[in-house]
Amino acid sequence: MTEIVERTLTALPGLLLQDSPPGAGSKLGSLIKSITALSSRQEEEKLIQQELSNLKATVASPNTTLRQMKECMVRLIYCEMLGYEAAFGYIHAIKLAQQGNLLEKRIGYLAVSLFLHENHELLLLLVNTVLKDLQSTNLVEVCMALTVVSQIFPREMIPAALPLIEDKLQHSKEIVRRKAVLALYKFYLTAPNQVQHIHEKFRKALCDRDVGVMAASLHIYLQVIKDNPSGYKDLTGSFVTILKQVVGGKLPIDFSYHSVPAPWLQIQLLRILRHLGKDDLRSSELMYDVLDESLRRAEINHNITYAILFECVQTIYTIYPKSDLFEKAAKCIGKFVLSPKINLKYLGLKALTFVIQQDPNLALQHQMTIIECLDHSDPIIKRETLELLYRITNGQNVTVIVEKMLDYLKQSKDEYTIVTFVGKIADLAEKYAPNNQWFIQTMNVVFSIGGDVVHPDIPHNFLRLLAEGFDDEKEDGHLKLYAVQSYLALLETENAYYPQRFLQVISWVLGEYAYLAENRPMESVMRKLFAILQQHSVTSETKVWIMAAVTKLAGLNPRSSVAEELIQEYSTCLDPGMRQHACELKALQEDITLMQRLFPLNSSCKELMVDASLSFLDGYVADALGKGAAPYKPHHQRQEEKMSREKALNLEPYGMCFSGLPSVGAADGYSPSAISVVSGVSGNSAETGQKEESHLKLRDVKKLWGKEGYLLKKENKVAKPEHISPPVESDISLGDEEKPPGNPSDPLTPSLTEEEKERQQLASTLFVGLGSNAVSLMGKAEQTTQKFKRKSKAGGNKVSDKEECLGNWSPSLSPAGGLKHTQQMLGSSKLLLPSEESPYGLEEDAVGGKLTSMFANTNLDVILPSESSTLGHDLLLTPTLPPELSQYPHSAITEIVGSKSLTMHLCKIWKADSLLLSFCFVNKTPLIIKNIRLTMEESPKLMVSRSLLCQVSQLEAHSLHYCSGSVQMSQPCTKEALTGCLSYRTQQEGDHQLNFSVDCVLKDFIRPLRISTEEFGKTWLSLSNDVKRVIKINPVRESLSGVLHILQKKLNLHVVEVVGDEGIAACQLLQLAPCLLHCCLQEGILTLWCRSPSTGIPEELVHQCQKELEELYR
């Protein structure tokens, strides 16, 4: 008490003598009035700069009181909101939060949260203040600290604040508990691995007696259920109960909005239930009643009600299907689409776009409305309508839909819209092009309209498609020839402007395939390219493309005058890149034979082997070292030495890393796939020298579009009702809207006008293929033949990497070889007959009446035999693994080569010390096959055991024979093909010979290296060859433990230890050296650092890690 009295008496004279400073509102108000009275941007900038100068002098003055500082912070916040930087006030905002009373501290916290970002270096100065306020007994200080933590807080300081925030979950005041839950939600978004241990406390928050705390916990549950729905299935009943109480109006009236009970709470719960009920019948059955109730109660005319209905529709079409809910959802969509209000029409189109994947017939019910939306005055409505048409595109309506998209692009000025639709048009053109001419012309328009905002992957994929060619060689030649002719015709136009990316495409195509236009001399083609090269609007990057094209054509026309002019003009230019290319062309002109060897015809798809370690310089390096040159130091080592000299402060919470990692700048452009890579490689000879792949791997990409539109497989769902009645009546009221007009296509409609006839004709072309014969999107999708089908690079049949599975292999992939025959097949190599009790070898009751549900979430097509098939003629001979080999991890048994008489199957077996290839010969005829001989050719990088050189004198009718042998990797490589030959003799057809190849990938030879952390550290320092690569992970919330678990599963690595954001793993390549991996994940950026005593292993392993992550996050 004495201390309080003393402090009061001390401060009293100052308060009495101090002049009352003007309030914050007065000076801020005058500043706002002054700004609004100005007439130009220049005057505003002059006034704000003068204001900032005054504020800077005021906050720097030692005589400025905290009350005056508070006023200055308010004005600084306003200046920052106008876009003018006030960095000088950041430190004063932190001081105000540290030193002021409650009101001043509040302004200081507000200014800090608006001025700084999570990674700002000054934010560390606020940590102690936040921790002190979290422990305060003053409720207001605790709430302010929790508010700041939930907005901005340093990632590395989360462990310091986490225990204090956990304690606040038990606070007596509900506002503190609610803010603590929101702070933990922020922590989960920032560092999910650091709050994994408090999930049980999240459950307590869900059951909190205060509705606000429960509502705050739904934010966390929505995120964790998105990431792992199966881990929270037990809470489905709880969420359903909460939603029932909300819909039933059991919450306090304070949570209602326009008489709608807790609408935002309903939306959150519907989104959570959507993730929990997807492909889950048991969980979906709990939701049906509450979803029906939500649709029924949404009768109020307000936007928030429409938002709830939209979420209900999405949830109904996402969870396990139910026919009566589908009908009600379809009526709801119909009311939206037919509404004259633009907002509701947009909402209906959005919902229709979402559900069209599962119910294409729904688009037929509203086809005339969709046609009207194509000519709507609102560009957003037109854009969403085109998005809907994109989802229903097939081979029959692609030309009309693409034409509509191009018309919309020509009128649009929005860059985002252009980039989006250009990508969609290019995708449709590749999948459904009716002929070569239409494809080339469409892509030309795409490049012209898209301009330089076109994503680099679009021209890259287009050129890759031309280069790889197709199965039909004649069609392939026609496509390339038409592309050359069209580009030559474009270059004939005078004073025409083409975007830079389009010029790059034209240059590459003419450089590679201009020789196909036999009626055009090479000199004229080179003259046109040279004319483009001299234009001032051409960028340096495009000039390099044109120069490369002219260089290729010079090999076909050795005595070209254009090449001489080009060399003469650019050999002395200021651009070093162009000068270098000109000198290279001059050197090649002197050796025509070398030029023709460097640029052979039609060789753009040949893969180049790059020596990433630059081993050809080893002799030069050894000579230089012998003469006293300093040893080469990689970039990361130089960075370490620089940091040690500067004695930089290490702010990392854990000291696990072996050395500092260099910072990596953002790349100029990122790929639309889930991963973007920036690489930096250092070997024993040079730091760079990286093996790059200049093409996309598109061979095994799963096609989701087909002849009948979007083929979405959902084998584990029951079939939807084939017919959904049109939305004639609905319990949903849309207020004072006009009654929807009748369907123009009704046969009772009177005589149609010309405009209506045109619309009906357009509808017949747009919605073709969506009638009663449309694909059943809930069942097995129909396979479609793509217009442009890539051809294989190597002949013969190959074992695709996509067909290999590290899991346990099912002995039979045919429907006849069901589960009940497994034991028979494992012990016998004779002919197996399907069961007479069930044609599939399975009881339908065991799988809920759906055989295809066994293959849910897989790429297997379940082919059911027809009922009329005769079992005596459908004799299936299924190869299996011998019992002594089936105990090891192995791939699926796949047929790699065969004929009508003999087939050979392959299974990869991953033993601890080797890769074993097990071959099985199957005689499918009732005759004896003789002199079967299997030979394998060794590759430079793989060694094959002699046991694979198999010979069988004769193979009995309808029988099998096995042989196996090991394969060792002598040189590290990502992928290597083993070629072989299978020869045999039959009594009727004589001698036969079949060629085949087997792909062996790097992960076939990787085995875990189980070592401790201490052994890892000692081995790491002894290894000299290393490679470092930076990978951008999507989603950014992925934890390092999750990434390492993925690599452990995919590549058979051994995770040694994970501490915070850093982890280490180890593996070894069979018969080769070990390989150590150090990983660091920060804010979605994964840094991989690999070391090994062997030169090529680190590069190949890091490349394989990158490939696996790309396939996962694609």
XYZ file of N, CA and C in Angstrom, residues 773-976:
612
model
N -26.820 -42.076 -72.909
C -25.699 -42.977 -73.156
C -24.395 -42.434 -72.635
N -24.460 -41.401 -71.789
C -23.238 -40.806 -71.263
C -22.544 -41.759 -70.313
N -21.300 -41.463 -70.062
C -20.497 -42.288 -69.163
C -21.066 -42.233 -67.759
N -21.104 -43.364 -67.083
C -21.492 -43.389 -65.671
C -20.306 -42.977 -64.834
N -20.356 -41.778 -64.319
C -19.199 -41.242 -63.613
C -19.018 -41.845 -62.241
N -20.031 -42.561 -61.739
C -19.880 -43.196 -60.433
C -19.303 -44.591 -60.559
N -19.303 -45.131 -61.750
C -18.778 -46.471 -61.941
C -17.488 -46.432 -62.711
N -17.231 -47.480 -63.504
C -15.981 -47.555 -64.262
C -16.048 -46.612 -65.446
N -15.038 -45.820 -65.610
C -15.011 -44.850 -66.706
C -14.628 -45.546 -67.989
N -15.211 -45.085 -69.087
C -14.901 -45.642 -70.394
C -13.553 -45.132 -70.875
N -12.769 -46.027 -71.406
C -11.468 -45.623 -71.923
C -11.659 -44.874 -73.236
N -10.864 -43.867 -73.459
C -10.967 -43.061 -74.668
C -9.644 -43.093 -75.407
N -9.711 -42.955 -76.703
C -8.502 -42.903 -77.517
C -8.143 -41.460 -77.732
N -6.980 -41.080 -77.307
C -6.546 -39.691 -77.431
C -6.039 -39.448 -78.831
N -6.341 -38.235 -79.336
C -5.933 -37.906 -80.701
C -4.430 -37.984 -80.846
N -3.700 -37.348 -79.951
C -2.244 -37.321 -80.022
C -1.708 -38.288 -78.998
N -1.365 -39.469 -79.421
C -0.870 -40.515 -78.520
C 0.624 -40.643 -78.690
N 1.352 -40.386 -77.611
C 2.809 -40.413 -77.676
C 3.307 -41.808 -78.020
N 4.340 -41.867 -78.810
C 4.907 -43.168 -79.143
C 6.056 -43.484 -78.211
N 6.313 -44.773 -78.016
C 7.370 -45.205 -77.110
C 8.718 -45.028 -77.774
N 9.709 -44.688 -76.945
C 11.053 -44.463 -77.501
C 11.723 -45.760 -77.903
N 11.544 -46.817 -77.119
C 12.210 -48.089 -77.378
C 11.176 -49.103 -77.823
N 11.593 -50.029 -78.677
C 10.696 -51.057 -79.112
C 10.488 -52.112 -78.076
N 9.486 -52.989 -78.335
C 9.187 -54.040 -77.383
C 8.398 -53.548 -76.216
N 8.030 -54.493 -75.377
C 7.251 -54.178 -74.200
C 8.160 -53.888 -73.047
N 7.758 -52.902 -72.221
C 8.558 -52.508 -71.061
C 7.740 -52.661 -69.807
N 8.447 -52.880 -68.736
C 7.817 -52.885 -67.430
C 7.806 -51.456 -66.939
N 6.645 -50.845 -66.866
C 6.533 -49.444 -66.452
C 6.774 -49.303 -64.980
N 7.398 -48.161 -64.635
C 7.606 -47.879 -63.210
C 6.294 -47.739 -62.485
N 5.251 -47.289 -63.170
C 3.960 -47.097 -62.529
C 3.330 -48.429 -62.162
N 3.749 -49.506 -62.820
C 3.132 -50.794 -62.558
C 3.790 -51.519 -61.401
N 4.885 -50.979 -60.884
C 5.577 -51.633 -59.797
C 5.022 -51.159 -58.472
N 4.927 -52.052 -57.528
C 4.355 -51.729 -56.222
C 5.218 -52.354 -55.157
N 5.615 -51.566 -54.163
C 6.469 -52.073 -53.095
C 5.686 -52.877 -52.075
N 4.390 -52.799 -52.122
C 3.598 -53.541 -51.152
C 3.524 -55.003 -51.503
N 2.760 -55.774 -50.697
C 2.586 -57.185 -50.958
C 1.792 -57.359 -52.231
N 2.240 -58.299 -53.059
C 1.619 -58.506 -54.366
C 0.509 -59.522 -54.242
N -0.643 -59.205 -54.850
C -1.747 -60.159 -54.857
C -1.483 -61.215 -55.903
N -1.597 -62.493 -55.568
C -1.207 -63.537 -56.511
C -2.017 -63.547 -57.786
N -3.190 -62.955 -57.799
C -4.005 -62.966 -59.002
C -4.618 -61.612 -59.233
N -4.447 -61.086 -60.427
C -5.061 -59.816 -60.777
C -6.262 -60.010 -61.692
N -6.571 -61.251 -62.020
C -7.727 -61.525 -62.860
C -8.919 -61.832 -62.001
N -10.143 -61.532 -62.468
C -11.314 -61.798 -61.665
C -11.544 -63.266 -61.411
N -11.002 -64.118 -62.280
C -11.219 -65.541 -62.068
C -10.372 -66.079 -60.944
N -9.243 -65.497 -60.703
C -8.362 -65.999 -59.657
C -8.637 -65.309 -58.362
N -9.744 -65.559 -57.725
C -10.170 -64.865 -56.524
C -9.403 -65.289 -55.315
N -9.881 -64.829 -54.160
C -9.169 -65.094 -52.916
C -9.198 -66.571 -52.554
N -10.274 -67.268 -52.912
C -10.390 -68.654 -52.467
C -9.443 -69.573 -53.223
N -8.812 -69.087 -54.311
C -7.870 -69.924 -55.071
C -6.427 -69.581 -54.760
N -6.191 -68.673 -53.802
C -4.828 -68.226 -53.544
C -3.935 -69.369 -53.117
N -4.402 -70.176 -52.186
C -3.572 -71.269 -51.692
C -3.282 -72.281 -52.787
N -4.267 -72.523 -53.695
C -4.019 -73.463 -54.781
C -2.938 -72.941 -55.717
N -2.983 -71.637 -55.994
C -2.024 -71.079 -56.952
C -0.622 -71.052 -56.383
N -0.491 -70.851 -55.074
C 0.837 -70.793 -54.488
C 1.530 -72.135 -54.531
N 0.758 -73.202 -54.533
C 1.386 -74.513 -54.486
C 1.365 -75.272 -55.774
N 0.865 -74.700 -56.837
C 0.737 -75.445 -58.083
C 1.109 -74.567 -59.245
N 1.700 -75.177 -60.245
C 2.018 -74.448 -61.474
C 1.195 -74.938 -62.639
N 0.177 -75.729 -62.345
C -0.703 -76.226 -63.405
C -1.862 -75.272 -63.624
N -2.744 -75.655 -64.529
C -3.855 -74.797 -64.919
C -4.855 -74.662 -63.782
N -5.345 -73.451 -63.538
C -6.305 -73.158 -62.476
C -7.621 -72.752 -63.103
N -8.719 -73.307 -62.581
C -10.048 -72.968 -63.062
C -10.750 -72.075 -62.062
N -11.557 -71.138 -62.526
C -12.309 -70.306 -61.585
C -13.365 -71.111 -60.859
N -13.819 -70.587 -59.748
C -14.790 -71.281 -58.928
C -16.123 -71.340 -59.641
N -16.819 -72.464 -59.508
C -18.134 -72.602 -60.116
C -19.208 -71.952 -59.259
N -18.912 -71.731 -57.971
C -19.903 -71.123 -57.099
C -20.053 -69.634 -57.402
N -18.970 -68.947 -57.595
C -19.005 -67.519 -57.898
C -18.075 -67.256 -59.061
N -18.533 -66.610 -60.118
C -17.664 -66.385 -61.286
C -16.488 -65.497 -60.992
N -16.480 -64.794 -59.856
C -15.390 -63.883 -59.550
C -14.524 -64.411 -58.417
N -14.874 -65.532 -57.842
C -14.093 -66.046 -56.723
C -14.360 -65.300 -55.446
N -15.402 -64.432 -55.373
C -15.726 -63.638 -54.189
C -17.224 -63.670 -53.975
N -17.621 -63.569 -52.746
C -19.031 -63.399 -52.427
C -19.354 -61.907 -52.412
N -20.434 -61.522 -53.076
C -20.785 -60.112 -53.135
C -21.106 -59.549 -51.766
N -21.669 -60.385 -50.869
C -22.016 -59.879 -49.537
C -20.785 -59.451 -48.771
N -19.652 -60.064 -49.075
C -18.443 -59.730 -48.322
C -17.942 -58.340 -48.629
N -18.371 -57.790 -49.723
C -17.925 -56.443 -50.097
C -19.089 -55.498 -50.294
N -20.189 -55.782 -49.640
C -21.320 -54.861 -49.696
C -21.964 -54.775 -51.056
N -21.909 -55.882 -51.819
C -22.577 -55.883 -53.109
C -21.830 -55.155 -54.185
N -20.615 -54.718 -53.942
C -19.836 -53.980 -54.946
C -18.452 -54.580 -55.023
N -18.192 -55.329 -56.063
C -16.870 -55.923 -56.212
C -15.816 -54.877 -56.432
N -16.174 -53.807 -57.122
C -15.179 -52.792 -57.435
C -14.711 -52.037 -56.224
N -15.403 -52.136 -55.099
C -14.945 -51.421 -53.902
C -13.638 -51.980 -53.386
N -13.295 -53.217 -53.789
C -11.986 -53.756 -53.404
C -10.856 -52.937 -53.971
N -11.100 -52.300 -55.116
C -10.037 -51.601 -55.820
C -10.209 -50.100 -55.707
N -10.835 -49.642 -54.626
C -11.003 -48.200 -54.424
C -9.654 -47.536 -54.287
N -9.550 -46.322 -54.843
C -8.333 -45.506 -54.769
C -7.153 -46.175 -55.458
N -7.394 -47.007 -56.446
C -6.312 -47.601 -57.215
C -6.573 -47.321 -58.680
N -5.592 -47.668 -59.522
C -5.726 -47.467 -60.959
C -6.148 -48.748 -61.676
N -6.533 -49.798 -60.916
C -6.895 -51.059 -61.529
C -8.304 -50.971 -62.092
N -8.498 -51.416 -63.304
C -9.820 -51.516 -63.893
C -10.358 -52.908 -63.626
N -11.496 -53.011 -62.956
C -12.094 -54.301 -62.647
C -12.933 -54.726 -63.832
N -12.550 -55.776 -64.491
C -13.231 -56.251 -65.689
C -14.000 -57.504 -65.308
N -15.304 -57.428 -65.349
C -16.137 -58.546 -64.955
C -16.484 -59.378 -66.175
N -16.342 -60.701 -66.127
C -16.707 -61.540 -67.262
C -18.217 -61.560 -67.458
N -18.630 -61.725 -68.695
C -20.061 -61.786 -68.987
C -20.643 -63.091 -68.481
N -21.957 -63.065 -68.214
C -22.602 -64.232 -67.648
C -22.670 -65.375 -68.646
N -22.619 -65.028 -69.921
C -22.746 -66.064 -70.935
C -21.443 -66.759 -71.258
N -20.347 -66.310 -70.632
C -19.055 -66.921 -70.941
C -19.009 -68.339 -70.419
N -18.391 -69.214 -71.162
C -18.271 -70.622 -70.796
C -16.962 -70.837 -70.080
N -17.037 -71.445 -68.890
C -15.837 -71.613 -68.093
C -14.862 -72.566 -68.756
N -15.360 -73.504 -69.533
C -14.451 -74.465 -70.141
C -13.538 -73.845 -71.159
N -13.939 -72.700 -71.760
C -13.105 -72.059 -72.779
C -12.301 -70.915 -72.223
N -12.610 -70.452 -71.030
C -11.880 -69.332 -70.432
C -10.891 -69.851 -69.403
N -10.004 -70.704 -69.826
C -9.013 -71.287 -68.912
C -7.900 -70.277 -68.688
N -7.713 -69.867 -67.451
C -6.722 -68.845 -67.125
C -5.560 -69.482 -66.399
N -4.383 -69.156 -66.836
C -3.162 -69.666 -66.221
C -2.440 -68.487 -65.595
N -2.475 -68.425 -64.283
C -1.944 -67.253 -63.583
C -0.615 -67.586 -62.939
N 0.472 -66.890 -63.310
C 1.769 -67.167 -62.668
C 1.808 -66.610 -61.252
N 2.513 -67.301 -60.396
C 2.706 -66.867 -59.012
C 4.181 -67.001 -58.658
N 4.559 -66.408 -57.548
C 5.935 -66.530 -57.076
C 6.139 -67.853 -56.356
N 7.306 -68.454 -56.486
C 7.609 -69.628 -55.666
C 7.592 -69.264 -54.188
N 7.260 -70.212 -53.321
C 7.153 -69.898 -51.881
C 8.434 -69.332 -51.297
N 9.598 -69.774 -51.778
C 10.837 -69.279 -51.187
C 11.129 -67.830 -51.554
N 10.446 -67.303 -52.581
C 10.653 -65.909 -52.972
C 9.514 -64.991 -52.544
N 8.343 -65.553 -52.290
C 7.191 -64.712 -51.963
C 7.324 -64.025 -50.608
N 8.273 -64.475 -49.764
C 8.437 -63.860 -48.445
C 9.127 -62.500 -48.516
N 9.779 -62.199 -49.642
C 10.481 -60.922 -49.787
C 9.549 -59.876 -50.398
N 9.833 -58.581 -50.179
C 9.068 -57.540 -50.881
C 9.252 -57.670 -52.385
N 8.175 -57.515 -53.112
C 8.257 -57.720 -54.548
C 7.204 -56.878 -55.253
N 7.376 -56.766 -56.550
C 6.434 -56.020 -57.380
C 5.334 -56.955 -57.865
N 4.412 -56.395 -58.603
C 3.380 -57.219 -59.225
C 3.978 -58.022 -60.374
N 3.407 -59.184 -60.608
C 3.835 -60.007 -61.746
C 3.181 -59.444 -62.999
N 4.024 -59.075 -63.968
C 3.545 -58.384 -65.158
C 4.038 -59.094 -66.405
N 3.163 -59.202 -67.379
C 3.567 -59.775 -68.660
C 4.372 -58.739 -69.429
N 5.591 -59.099 -69.820
C 6.448 -58.148 -70.516
C 6.607 -58.464 -71.995
N 6.364 -59.697 -72.392
C 6.452 -60.050 -73.803
C 5.668 -61.340 -73.998
N 5.133 -61.543 -75.183
C 4.381 -62.760 -75.404
C 3.810 -62.840 -76.800
N 3.309 -64.007 -77.107
C 2.644 -64.261 -78.370
C 1.421 -65.121 -78.080
N 0.802 -65.651 -79.109
C -0.366 -66.501 -78.917
C -0.014 -67.813 -78.230
N 1.227 -68.226 -78.350
C 1.624 -69.517 -77.788
C 2.298 -69.382 -76.437
N 3.192 -68.432 -76.281
C 4.039 -68.350 -75.096
C 4.073 -66.900 -74.589
N 3.941 -66.749 -73.307
C 4.096 -65.435 -72.676
C 5.142 -65.525 -71.584
N 5.820 -64.414 -71.337
C 6.814 -64.352 -70.268
C 6.430 -63.231 -69.309
N 6.421 -63.558 -68.037
C 6.053 -62.616 -66.982
C 7.274 -62.321 -66.123
N 7.256 -61.138 -65.511
C 8.396 -60.692 -64.701
C 7.911 -60.197 -63.351
N 8.699 -60.483 -62.325
C 8.463 -59.937 -60.993
C 9.805 -59.518 -60.411
N 9.883 -58.278 -59.921
C 11.088 -57.797 -59.252
C 11.015 -58.148 -57.774
N 12.091 -58.704 -57.245
C 12.150 -59.103 -55.835
C 13.304 -58.344 -55.200
N 12.981 -57.574 -54.158
C 13.974 -56.712 -53.519
C 14.541 -57.404 -52.283
N 15.580 -58.193 -52.483
C 16.245 -58.849 -51.361
C 17.217 -57.869 -50.707
N 17.719 -58.242 -49.529
C 18.562 -57.329 -48.769
C 19.888 -57.070 -49.469
N 20.395 -58.042 -50.225
C 21.716 -57.906 -50.830
C 21.698 -57.820 -52.345
N 20.521 -57.879 -52.962
C 20.497 -57.855 -54.426
C 19.088 -57.573 -54.920
N 19.017 -57.252 -56.208
C 17.748 -57.175 -56.918
C 17.600 -58.449 -57.736
N 16.520 -59.164 -57.489
C 16.298 -60.443 -58.147
C 15.205 -60.274 -59.186
N 15.453 -60.735 -60.403
C 14.460 -60.753 -61.467
C 13.969 -62.176 -61.632
N 12.680 -62.390 -61.415
C 12.082 -63.715 -61.536
C 11.212 -63.743 -62.783
N 11.564 -64.599 -63.741
C 10.814 -64.744 -64.981
C 9.977 -66.011 -64.930
N 8.810 -65.958 -65.550
C 7.917 -67.113 -65.613
C 7.458 -67.302 -67.052
N 7.728 -68.486 -67.613
C 7.271 -68.825 -68.965
C 5.929 -69.551 -68.849
N 4.942 -69.110 -69.623
C 3.603 -69.691 -69.574
C 3.262 -70.223 -70.963
N 3.032 -71.528 -71.030
C 2.595 -72.172 -72.271
C 1.077 -72.151 -72.301
N 0.497 -71.377 -73.199
C -0.946 -71.221 -73.257
C -1.609 -72.194 -74.228
N -0.823 -73.047 -74.878
C -1.364 -73.942 -75.908
C -1.427 -75.381 -75.389
N -2.201 -76.228 -76.045
C -2.217 -77.657 -75.672
C -1.057 -78.439 -76.276
N -0.062 -77.743 -76.828
C 1.076 -78.400 -77.461
C 2.345 -78.115 -76.670
N 3.371 -78.932 -76.910
C 4.659 -78.772 -76.247
C 5.470 -77.694 -76.989
N 6.093 -76.819 -76.231
C 6.984 -75.804 -76.795
C 8.415 -76.208 -76.449
N 9.311 -76.179 -77.431
C 10.686 -76.658 -77.265
C 11.691 -75.522 -77.428
N 12.888 -75.817 -76.917
C 14.067 -74.954 -77.110
C 13.791 -73.502 -76.697
N 13.273 -73.348 -75.515
C 13.055 -71.989 -74.989
C 14.384 -71.482 -74.447
N 14.767 -70.303 -74.895
C 16.051 -69.745 -74.479
C 15.873 -68.254 -74.158
N 16.337 -67.880 -72.967
C 16.282 -66.488 -72.517
C 17.704 -65.949 -72.412
N 17.982 -64.863 -73.111
C 19.300 -64.211 -73.060
C 19.119 -62.758 -72.671
N 20.060 -62.268 -71.872
C 20.039 -60.862 -71.421
C 21.364 -60.217 -71.804
N 21.278 -58.986 -72.286
C 22.474 -58.231 -72.636
C 22.838 -57.294 -71.490
N 24.112 -57.321 -71.107
C 24.566 -56.425 -70.046
C 24.660 -54.990 -70.558
N 24.296 -54.076 -69.694
C 24.425 -52.659 -70.028
C 25.693 -52.116 -69.369
N 26.150 -50.925 -69.761
C 27.370 -50.375 -69.133
C 27.228 -50.121 -67.647
N 26.005 -50.019 -67.148
C 25.805 -49.651 -65.750
C 25.198 -50.765 -64.914
N 24.802 -51.870 -65.527
C 24.185 -52.976 -64.800
C 24.892 -54.279 -65.145
N 25.048 -55.142 -64.157
C 25.648 -56.454 -64.348
C 24.592 -57.516 -64.067
N 24.456 -58.488 -64.968
C 23.442 -59.532 -64.872
C 24.123 -60.846 -64.553
N 23.554 -61.606 -63.638
C 24.119 -62.909 -63.278
C 23.876 -63.921 -64.386
N 24.719 -64.949 -64.420
C 24.605 -65.953 -65.474
C 23.351 -66.799 -65.348
N 22.759 -66.825 -64.163
C 21.557 -67.642 -63.980
C 20.377 -67.126 -64.797
N 20.457 -65.855 -65.265
C 19.392 -65.335 -66.112
C 19.509 -65.826 -67.553
N 20.604 -66.443 -67.898
C 20.741 -67.034 -69.237
C 20.109 -68.412 -69.188
N 18.794 -68.445 -69.310
C 18.013 -69.646 -69.029
C 17.714 -70.400 -70.321
N 17.761 -71.754 -70.231
C 17.398 -72.611 -71.348
C 16.473 -73.717 -70.850
N 15.365 -73.918 -71.597
C 14.388 -74.958 -71.270
C 14.221 -75.816 -72.509
N 14.499 -77.101 -72.356
C 14.433 -77.975 -73.527
C 13.007 -78.105 -74.038
N 12.032 -78.294 -73.137
C 10.639 -78.322 -73.562
C 9.740 -77.927 -72.401
N 8.606 -77.321 -72.741
C 7.627 -76.864 -71.765
C 6.303 -77.540 -72.100
N 5.790 -78.300 -71.115
C 4.577 -79.063 -71.345
C 3.388 -78.133 -71.617
N 2.341 -78.744 -72.176
C 1.140 -77.980 -72.486
C 0.509 -77.427 -71.216
N 0.032 -76.180 -71.274
C -0.638 -75.524 -70.156
C 0.161 -75.637 -68.865
N 1.406 -75.239 -68.914
C 2.261 -75.313 -67.725
C 3.156 -74.080 -67.655
N 3.892 -73.991 -66.550
C 4.738 -72.838 -66.291
C 6.140 -73.306 -65.948
N 7.100 -72.392 -66.163
C 8.486 -72.648 -65.764
C 9.095 -71.339 -65.264
N 9.867 -71.440 -64.162
C 10.441 -70.254 -63.536
C 11.957 -70.263 -63.673
N 12.522 -69.072 -63.790
C 13.961 -68.888 -63.672
C 14.200 -67.494 -63.098
N 15.288 -67.348 -62.376
C 15.552 -66.061 -61.736
C 17.048 -65.826 -61.685
N 17.405 -64.570 -61.522
C 18.802 -64.178 -61.422
C 18.912 -62.773 -60.865
N 20.091 -62.433 -60.396
C 20.296 -61.141 -59.752
C 20.860 -60.132 -60.737
N 20.640 -58.857 -60.393
C 21.157 -57.736 -61.174
C 21.862 -56.794 -60.212
N 23.064 -56.368 -60.555
C 23.833 -55.443 -59.723
C 24.099 -54.164 -60.511
N 24.149 -53.054 -59.788
C 24.432 -51.765 -60.414
C 25.914 -51.455 -60.261
N 26.590 -51.295 -61.391
C 28.016 -50.992 -61.367
C 28.299 -49.494 -61.362
N 27.400 -48.712 -61.967
C 27.516 -47.253 -61.963
C 26.160 -46.664 -61.593
N 26.124 -45.651 -60.732
C 24.829 -45.085 -60.326
C 24.128 -44.402 -61.486
N 22.822 -44.640 -61.577
C 22.005 -44.027 -62.615
C 20.564 -44.007 -62.137
N 19.806 -43.070 -62.658
C 18.396 -42.974 -62.274
C 17.572 -44.095 -62.882
N 17.869 -44.434 -64.118
C 17.088 -45.453 -64.808
C 17.946 -46.069 -65.902
N 17.879 -47.377 -66.040
C 18.646 -48.077 -67.069
C 17.811 -49.249 -67.565
